[in-house]
Tab-separated table of C-alpha atoms and ligand atoms in Angstrom:
chain	number	residue	atom	x	y	z
A	1	UNK	CA	0.044	-0.016	0.321
A	2	UNK	CA	1.052	3.394	-0.887
A	3	UNK	CA	0.192	6.921	1.086
A	4	UNK	CA	0.998	9.776	-0.951
A	5	UNK	CA	1.574	12.702	1.223
A	6	UNK	CA	2.235	15.884	-1.225
A	7	UNK	CA	1.907	19.637	-0.233
A	8	UNK	CA	4.251	22.916	-0.287
A	9	UNK	CA	7.529	23.157	1.910
A	10	UNK	CA	6.667	23.523	5.783
A	11	UNK	CA	3.095	22.336	5.743
A	12	UNK	CA	4.179	19.400	8.197
A	13	UNK	CA	4.660	16.574	5.766
A	14	UNK	CA	7.695	15.091	7.079
A	15	UNK	CA	6.618	14.900	10.847
A	16	UNK	CA	3.236	13.786	9.672
A	17	UNK	CA	4.417	11.079	7.377
A	18	UNK	CA	6.891	9.651	10.013
A	19	UNK	CA	4.016	9.598	12.531
A	20	UNK	CA	1.567	7.826	10.178
A	21	UNK	CA	4.026	5.559	9.073
A	22	UNK	CA	4.730	4.743	12.815
A	23	UNK	CA	1.105	3.946	13.281
A	24	UNK	CA	0.483	2.000	10.454
A	25	UNK	CA	3.864	0.150	10.819
A	26	UNK	CA	5.033	0.910	7.100
A	27	UNK	CA	8.409	2.756	5.942
A	28	UNK	CA	8.850	6.413	5.290
A	29	UNK	CA	10.251	7.814	2.110
A	30	UNK	CA	11.307	11.204	2.030
A	31	UNK	CA	11.731	12.423	-1.766
A	32	UNK	CA	12.710	15.956	-1.053
A	33	UNK	CA	15.780	14.404	0.712
A	34	UNK	CA	16.841	12.928	-2.775
A	35	UNK	CA	16.369	15.908	-4.894
A	36	UNK	CA	18.167	18.060	-2.055
A	37	UNK	CA	21.425	15.471	-1.931
A	38	UNK	CA	21.467	15.917	-5.810
A	39	UNK	CA	21.611	19.738	-5.095
A	40	UNK	CA	24.386	19.176	-2.306
A	41	UNK	CA	26.511	16.980	-5.192
A	42	UNK	CA	26.127	19.692	-7.710
A	43	UNK	CA	27.699	22.079	-5.249
A	44	UNK	CA	30.298	20.450	-4.161
A	45	UNK	CA	31.315	19.124	-7.679
A	46	UNK	CA	30.827	22.576	-8.822
A	47	UNK	CA	27.965	21.497	-11.553
A	48	UNK	CA	26.093	24.174	-12.779
A	49	UNK	CA	22.338	24.174	-10.978
A	50	UNK	CA	20.993	24.967	-14.944
A	51	UNK	CA	22.945	22.067	-16.176
A	52	UNK	CA	20.064	19.426	-16.505
A	53	UNK	CA	21.817	16.539	-18.136
A	54	UNK	CA	25.271	16.876	-15.893
A	55	UNK	CA	22.729	16.537	-12.975
A	56	UNK	CA	20.437	13.975	-14.718
A	57	UNK	CA	23.718	11.783	-15.177
A	58	UNK	CA	24.544	12.280	-11.509
A	59	UNK	CA	20.855	11.511	-10.544
A	60	UNK	CA	21.193	8.192	-12.645
A	61	UNK	CA	24.487	7.013	-11.513
A	62	UNK	CA	24.729	8.100	-7.781
A	63	UNK	CA	22.969	5.876	-5.354
A	64	UNK	CA	20.973	7.566	-2.848
A	65	UNK	CA	20.577	5.366	0.451
A	66	UNK	CA	18.609	5.875	3.544
A	67	UNK	CA	19.284	4.363	7.236
A	68	UNK	CA	17.270	5.041	10.354
A	69	UNK	CA	18.223	7.656	12.617
A	70	UNK	CA	20.277	7.525	15.555
A	71	UNK	CA	18.475	7.548	19.081
A	72	UNK	CA	15.276	8.521	17.720
A	73	UNK	CA	17.171	11.596	15.134
A	74	UNK	CA	16.178	12.076	11.479
A	75	UNK	CA	16.569	9.238	9.152
A	76	UNK	CA	19.922	9.085	7.914
A	77	UNK	CA	20.481	9.972	4.562
A	78	UNK	CA	23.651	9.027	1.761
A	79	UNK	CA	24.601	9.850	-1.608
A	80	UNK	CA	27.490	8.101	-3.227
A	81	UNK	CA	28.285	6.981	0.009
A	82	UNK	CA	28.874	10.449	1.738
A	83	UNK	CA	26.571	11.100	4.785
A	84	UNK	CA	24.567	13.919	3.977
A	85	UNK	CA	21.719	13.720	6.566
A	86	UNK	CA	22.542	17.278	8.341
A	87	UNK	CA	24.238	19.002	4.983
A	88	UNK	CA	21.314	18.596	2.706
A	89	UNK	CA	19.329	20.979	5.127
A	90	UNK	CA	21.312	23.927	5.242
A	91	UNK	CA	19.980	27.742	3.696
A	92	UNK	CA	22.187	27.135	0.623
A	93	UNK	CA	20.715	23.865	-0.156
A	94	UNK	CA	17.245	25.181	0.126
A	95	UNK	CA	18.022	28.099	-2.298
A	96	UNK	CA	19.398	25.501	-4.854
A	97	UNK	CA	17.229	22.584	-4.713
A	98	UNK	CA	13.892	24.188	-7.079
A	99	UNK	CA	16.318	24.800	-9.149
A	100	UNK	CA	17.897	20.985	-9.582
A	101	UNK	CA	14.528	19.527	-9.127
A	102	UNK	CA	12.824	21.811	-11.934
A	103	UNK	CA	15.189	19.485	-14.691
A	104	UNK	CA	13.218	16.688	-16.203
A	105	UNK	CA	16.360	14.833	-16.601
A	106	UNK	CA	16.615	14.519	-12.638
A	107	UNK	CA	12.996	14.200	-12.017
A	108	UNK	CA	13.302	10.962	-14.327
A	109	UNK	CA	16.106	9.200	-12.701
A	110	UNK	CA	14.908	10.013	-9.113
A	111	UNK	CA	11.012	8.784	-10.094
A	112	UNK	CA	12.718	5.593	-11.176
A	113	UNK	CA	14.335	5.104	-7.690
A	114	UNK	CA	11.539	6.136	-6.009
A	115	UNK	CA	8.778	3.750	-7.763
A	116	UNK	CA	11.844	0.603	-7.078
A	117	UNK	CA	11.810	1.866	-3.399
A	118	UNK	CA	8.343	2.066	-2.744
A	119	UNK	CA	6.995	-1.100	-4.577
A	120	UNK	CA	9.216	-3.234	-2.084
A	121	UNK	CA	6.742	-2.610	0.749
A	122	UNK	CA	4.068	-0.678	2.003
A	123	UNK	CA	5.173	3.070	2.221
A	124	UNK	CA	4.309	6.566	3.267
A	125	UNK	CA	5.770	8.817	0.618
A	126	UNK	CA	6.225	12.484	0.892
A	127	UNK	CA	7.167	15.068	-1.431
A	128	UNK	CA	5.446	17.123	-4.387
A	129	UNK	CA	4.296	14.772	-7.212
A	130	UNK	CA	3.566	11.586	-5.374
A	131	UNK	CA	0.152	11.162	-6.054
A	132	UNK	CA	0.123	13.080	-9.464
A	133	UNK	CA	3.228	11.206	-11.260
A	134	UNK	CA	5.258	8.828	-9.015
A	135	UNK	CA	2.110	6.622	-7.973
A	136	UNK	CA	-0.756	7.920	-9.515
A	137	UNK	CA	-2.520	4.775	-8.480
A	138	UNK	CA	-1.717	5.186	-4.315
A	139	UNK	CA	-4.360	3.839	-2.329
A	140	UNK	CA	-4.372	7.084	-0.368
A	141	UNK	CA	-3.248	10.677	-1.451
A	142	UNK	CA	-3.363	13.660	0.787
A	143	UNK	CA	-2.375	16.967	-0.165
A	144	UNK	CA	-1.202	18.636	2.823
A	145	UNK	CA	-1.175	22.764	3.169
A	146	UNK	CA	-1.252	25.593	5.664
A	147	UNK	CA	-1.024	29.288	5.228
A	148	UNK	CA	2.256	30.634	4.691
A	149	UNK	CA	2.917	32.327	7.904
A	150	UNK	CA	2.410	29.260	9.583
A	151	UNK	CA	4.560	27.311	7.294
A	152	UNK	CA	7.042	29.886	7.736
A	153	UNK	CA	6.743	29.471	11.722
A	154	UNK	CA	7.190	25.814	11.466
A	155	UNK	CA	10.417	25.911	9.406
A	156	UNK	CA	11.987	28.035	11.627
A	157	UNK	CA	11.238	26.393	14.722
A	158	UNK	CA	12.357	23.077	12.884
A	159	UNK	CA	15.431	24.602	11.767
A	160	UNK	CA	15.912	25.929	15.486
A	161	UNK	CA	15.665	22.289	16.814
A	162	UNK	CA	18.062	20.763	14.224
A	163	UNK	CA	20.304	23.705	14.830
A	164	UNK	CA	20.941	24.125	10.823
A	165	UNK	CA	19.182	26.499	8.323
A	166	UNK	CA	17.885	30.163	8.621
A	167	UNK	CA	15.830	30.824	11.744
A	168	UNK	CA	14.816	34.395	10.630
A	169	UNK	CA	10.974	34.540	9.975
A	170	UNK	CA	10.947	37.244	6.957
A	171	UNK	CA	13.641	35.344	5.144
A	172	UNK	CA	12.268	31.718	5.662
A	173	UNK	CA	9.144	33.282	4.319
A	174	UNK	CA	10.407	34.656	1.523
A	175	UNK	CA	12.161	31.394	0.714
A	176	UNK	CA	8.996	29.330	0.970
A	177	UNK	CA	7.117	31.944	-1.404
A	178	UNK	CA	9.889	31.699	-3.851
A	179	UNK	CA	10.145	27.902	-3.668
A	180	UNK	CA	6.282	27.504	-4.055
A	181	UNK	CA	6.134	29.825	-7.131
A	182	UNK	CA	9.160	27.853	-8.883
A	183	UNK	CA	7.742	24.270	-7.849
A	184	UNK	CA	3.970	25.184	-8.987
A	185	UNK	CA	5.243	26.517	-12.263
A	186	UNK	CA	7.715	24.353	-13.548
A	187	UNK	CA	6.787	22.509	-16.463
A	188	UNK	CA	7.961	19.057	-15.312
A	189	UNK	CA	5.465	17.256	-12.447
A	190	UNK	CA	4.461	20.879	-10.838
A	191	UNK	CA	3.322	20.956	-7.257
A	192	UNK	CA	-0.433	20.696	-7.849
A	193	UNK	CA	-3.321	18.624	-6.064
A	194	UNK	CA	-4.222	15.377	-7.465
A	195	UNK	CA	-8.057	15.020	-8.756
A	196	UNK	CA	-8.424	12.245	-6.353
A	197	UNK	CA	-6.304	13.461	-3.317
A	198	UNK	CA	-8.007	14.891	0.126
A	199	UNK	CA	-6.791	18.107	1.146
A	200	UNK	CA	-5.956	18.728	4.640
A	201	UNK	CA	-5.099	22.129	5.664
A	202	UNK	CA	-3.205	22.007	9.117
A	203	UNK	CA	-3.135	25.689	9.545
A	204	UNK	CA	-5.298	25.149	12.863
A	205	UNK	CA	-5.441	21.546	12.947
A	206	UNK	CA	-3.255	19.770	15.856
A	207	UNK	CA	-0.535	17.562	14.698
A	208	UNK	CA	-2.474	14.776	16.088
A	209	UNK	CA	-5.320	15.433	14.357
A	210	UNK	CA	-3.340	15.790	11.085
A	211	UNK	CA	-1.784	12.163	11.653
A	212	UNK	CA	-5.398	10.679	12.923
A	213	UNK	CA	-7.299	12.156	9.585
A	214	UNK	CA	-4.451	10.411	7.287
A	215	UNK	CA	-4.377	7.005	9.565
A	216	UNK	CA	-8.358	7.112	9.145
A	217	UNK	CA	-8.326	7.445	5.246
A	218	UNK	CA	-5.971	4.764	5.069
A	219	UNK	CA	-7.877	2.690	7.460
A	220	UNK	CA	-11.109	3.306	5.301
A	221	UNK	CA	-9.248	2.439	2.027
A	222	UNK	CA	-7.836	-0.887	3.525
A	223	UNK	CA	-11.182	-1.692	4.259
A	224	UNK	CA	-12.331	-0.938	0.810
A	225	UNK	CA	-14.397	1.901	1.332
B	301	DC	O1	10.273	18.639	0.886
B	301	DC	P1	11.323	19.528	0.794
B	301	DC	O2	11.775	20.852	0.991
B	301	DC	O3	12.618	18.513	1.411
B	301	DC	O4	11.684	19.179	-0.767
B	301	DC	C1	13.051	19.975	-1.486
B	301	DC	C2	12.785	20.506	-2.750
B	301	DC	O5	12.449	19.272	-3.473
B	301	DC	C3	11.510	21.280	-2.915
B	301	DC	O6	11.749	22.301	-3.522
B	301	DC	C4	10.559	20.530	-3.787
B	301	DC	C5	11.454	19.321	-4.607
B	301	DC	N1	10.666	18.195	-4.310
B	301	DC	C6	10.090	17.839	-6.017
B	301	DC	O7	10.096	18.616	-6.806
B	301	DC	N2	9.293	16.758	-5.607
B	301	DC	C7	9.244	15.993	-4.701
B	301	DC	N3	8.546	14.664	-4.924
B	301	DC	C8	10.008	16.400	-3.462
B	301	DC	C9	10.432	17.644	-3.379
């Protein structure tokens, strides 16, 4: 079974996905971390962010791997054997990743990897195009969103807790709005609500209520309703 959770950045997808996966006994796939890993390698290797062919070749040849977090910490991420768990959360990656993820060559390579991973078991998969492009047949599709200001507040709190990334509210809000515009207007698999997705606006919902709503949907679909 695939539970697809799409939505703009800062809507709470990561924490909701983790909690839903834990409750359902599913594994969790953070596809944003994959695009971030390609951006990290591009910056490290001096590959231009507008060179779609070179970035696509990188995405096809460098394996991205995940491992469980230590002591309840975030899931660990590796690209080509280098651990990038923290390095992909910096403000520099926040600024670069939308350009990287807009290239169809990069998307094709990562979508192949995502389908291979997701087909191996029951997964909660979070991203931007999971219900529309990666797993259009997903049994559960959720579009999780929240107001721009609420998303910026949450991203600042998350960066503070992680000790990495910007904690300046205005800068984070501007980055969120800039990324939304790029993610929604790109030609290749733009961020949009799948026709059959359930939209959850979490602006004034508690975290537990969001998790419960998604788990209820999964329970209904499992029961064939
Ligand atoms: O969810 P996130 O902030 O970690 O995502 C990082 C970037 O990757 C974001 O700018 C959009 C892009 N992305 C995408 O285009 N498709 C996905 N399935 C996941 C993320």
